[in-house]
mmCIF file of C-alpha atoms in Angstrom:
data_model
loop_
_atom_site.group_PDB
_atom_site.id
_atom_site.type_symbol
_atom_site.label_atom_id
_atom_site.label_comp_id
_atom_site.label_asym_id
_atom_site.label_seq_id
_atom_site.Cartn_x
_atom_site.Cartn_y
_atom_site.Cartn_z
ATOM 1 C CA MET A 7 -21.945 46.461 -21.496
ATOM 2 C CA THR A 8 -23.919 48.554 -19.052
ATOM 3 C CA ILE A 9 -23.551 48.224 -15.302
ATOM 4 C CA ARG A 10 -27.152 47.088 -15.006
ATOM 5 C CA ARG A 11 -26.670 44.338 -17.587
ATOM 6 C CA MET A 12 -23.404 43.264 -15.937
ATOM 7 C CA ALA A 13 -25.120 43.054 -12.524
ATOM 8 C CA ARG A 14 -27.931 40.981 -14.030
ATOM 9 C CA LEU A 15 -25.375 38.645 -15.636
ATOM 10 C CA TRP A 16 -23.589 38.171 -12.283
ATOM 11 C CA LEU A 17 -26.903 37.488 -10.565
ATOM 12 C CA VAL A 18 -27.871 34.831 -13.112
ATOM 13 C CA LEU A 19 -24.408 33.273 -12.861
ATOM 14 C CA ALA A 20 -24.628 33.179 -9.051
ATOM 15 C CA ILE A 21 -28.064 31.548 -9.169
ATOM 16 C CA VAL A 22 -26.882 28.914 -11.626
ATOM 17 C CA LEU A 23 -23.750 28.109 -9.626
ATOM 18 C CA LEU A 24 -25.438 28.050 -6.232
ATOM 19 C CA SER A 25 -28.598 26.192 -7.252
ATOM 20 C CA PRO A 26 -27.098 22.672 -7.164
ATOM 21 C CA TRP A 27 -25.661 23.403 -3.718
ATOM 22 C CA ALA A 28 -28.962 24.721 -2.451
ATOM 23 C CA LEU A 29 -30.878 21.794 -3.880
ATOM 24 C CA HIS A 30 -28.595 19.230 -2.270
ATOM 25 C CA ALA A 31 -27.878 21.024 0.998
ATOM 26 C CA ASP A 32 -30.696 19.256 2.789
ATOM 27 C CA ASP A 33 -32.259 16.852 0.315
ATOM 28 C CA ASN A 34 -33.870 14.791 3.017
ATOM 29 C CA PRO A 35 -34.454 16.517 6.346
ATOM 30 C CA ALA A 36 -35.393 13.091 7.749
ATOM 31 C CA VAL A 37 -31.716 12.053 7.696
ATOM 32 C CA PRO A 38 -30.874 11.802 11.397
ATOM 33 C CA THR A 39 -27.873 13.191 13.203
ATOM 34 C CA LEU A 40 -26.219 10.211 14.839
ATOM 35 C CA THR A 41 -25.133 10.781 18.431
ATOM 36 C CA ARG A 42 -24.026 7.239 19.283
ATOM 37 C CA HIS A 43 -23.055 4.012 17.554
ATOM 38 C CA VAL A 44 -26.609 2.635 17.576
ATOM 39 C CA THR A 45 -29.671 4.616 16.559
ATOM 40 C CA ASP A 46 -32.991 2.776 16.508
ATOM 41 C CA LEU A 47 -35.739 4.935 15.054
ATOM 42 C CA THR A 48 -38.065 1.932 14.771
ATOM 43 C CA GLY A 49 -38.284 1.154 18.486
ATOM 44 C CA THR A 50 -37.245 -2.451 17.838
ATOM 45 C CA LEU A 51 -34.505 -2.635 20.470
ATOM 46 C CA THR A 52 -34.967 -2.163 24.201
ATOM 47 C CA ALA A 53 -32.893 0.415 26.046
ATOM 48 C CA ASP A 54 -30.721 -2.388 27.467
ATOM 49 C CA GLN A 55 -30.150 -3.841 23.997
ATOM 50 C CA LEU A 56 -29.254 -0.420 22.640
ATOM 51 C CA ASN A 57 -26.784 0.224 25.427
ATOM 52 C CA GLN A 58 -25.216 -3.230 25.186
ATOM 53 C CA LEU A 59 -24.766 -3.052 21.408
ATOM 54 C CA ASP A 60 -23.488 0.509 21.636
ATOM 55 C CA ALA A 61 -20.909 -0.524 24.256
ATOM 56 C CA GLN A 62 -19.748 -3.402 22.036
ATOM 57 C CA LEU A 63 -19.314 -1.098 19.070
ATOM 58 C CA VAL A 64 -17.426 1.471 21.138
ATOM 59 C CA ALA A 65 -15.127 -1.319 22.378
ATOM 60 C CA LEU A 66 -14.594 -2.513 18.795
ATOM 61 C CA GLU A 67 -13.609 0.988 17.736
ATOM 62 C CA LYS A 68 -11.141 1.312 20.628
ATOM 63 C CA GLN A 69 -9.597 -2.127 20.081
ATOM 64 C CA LYS A 70 -9.442 -2.309 16.300
ATOM 65 C CA GLY A 71 -9.846 1.267 15.133
ATOM 66 C CA ALA A 72 -12.779 0.190 12.950
ATOM 67 C CA GLN A 73 -15.954 2.179 13.328
ATOM 68 C CA LEU A 74 -19.274 0.454 12.847
ATOM 69 C CA VAL A 75 -22.531 2.345 13.223
ATOM 70 C CA VAL A 76 -26.051 0.885 13.228
ATOM 71 C CA LEU A 77 -29.055 2.901 12.048
ATOM 72 C CA MET A 78 -32.446 1.248 12.139
ATOM 73 C CA ILE A 79 -35.178 3.080 10.197
ATOM 74 C CA GLY A 80 -38.583 2.088 8.886
ATOM 75 C CA THR A 81 -37.913 3.148 5.298
ATOM 76 C CA THR A 82 -35.479 5.093 3.160
ATOM 77 C CA GLN A 83 -38.241 6.278 0.831
ATOM 78 C CA PRO A 84 -38.319 8.322 -1.302
ATOM 79 C CA ASP A 85 -34.600 7.547 -1.645
ATOM 80 C CA ASP A 86 -33.128 4.164 -2.440
ATOM 81 C CA ILE A 87 -30.870 2.673 0.213
ATOM 82 C CA ASP A 88 -27.639 3.672 -1.562
ATOM 83 C CA ASP A 89 -28.588 7.349 -1.786
ATOM 84 C CA TYR A 90 -29.969 7.413 1.743
ATOM 85 C CA SER A 91 -26.883 5.766 3.270
ATOM 86 C CA LEU A 92 -24.656 8.249 1.445
ATOM 87 C CA GLN A 93 -26.748 11.140 2.817
ATOM 88 C CA VAL A 94 -26.420 9.718 6.343
ATOM 89 C CA ALA A 95 -22.660 9.298 5.951
ATOM 90 C CA GLU A 96 -22.181 12.789 4.545
ATOM 91 C CA LYS A 97 -24.318 14.423 7.226
ATOM 92 C CA ASN A 98 -22.575 12.584 10.070
ATOM 93 C CA LYS A 99 -19.045 12.437 8.662
#
């Protein structure tokens, strides 16, 4: 096997192996980075409501160790809610 053919084989192998990673690295750039326990991208809650709910969820986490996060969005399209919620969880760990 020539060096040129071997290099081409390695290149094809690398493309095949890295393609799924590249395709799923940022499937939906609209998935937000969560910076607090409550994120309202719909504008439904007032600032006071956001702060109050966020404080309650922070207190819950401190008292019980359970973490609850609220994300309010207009739609998950083109993803279904299961896929979208998994993307949010994976992005925000």
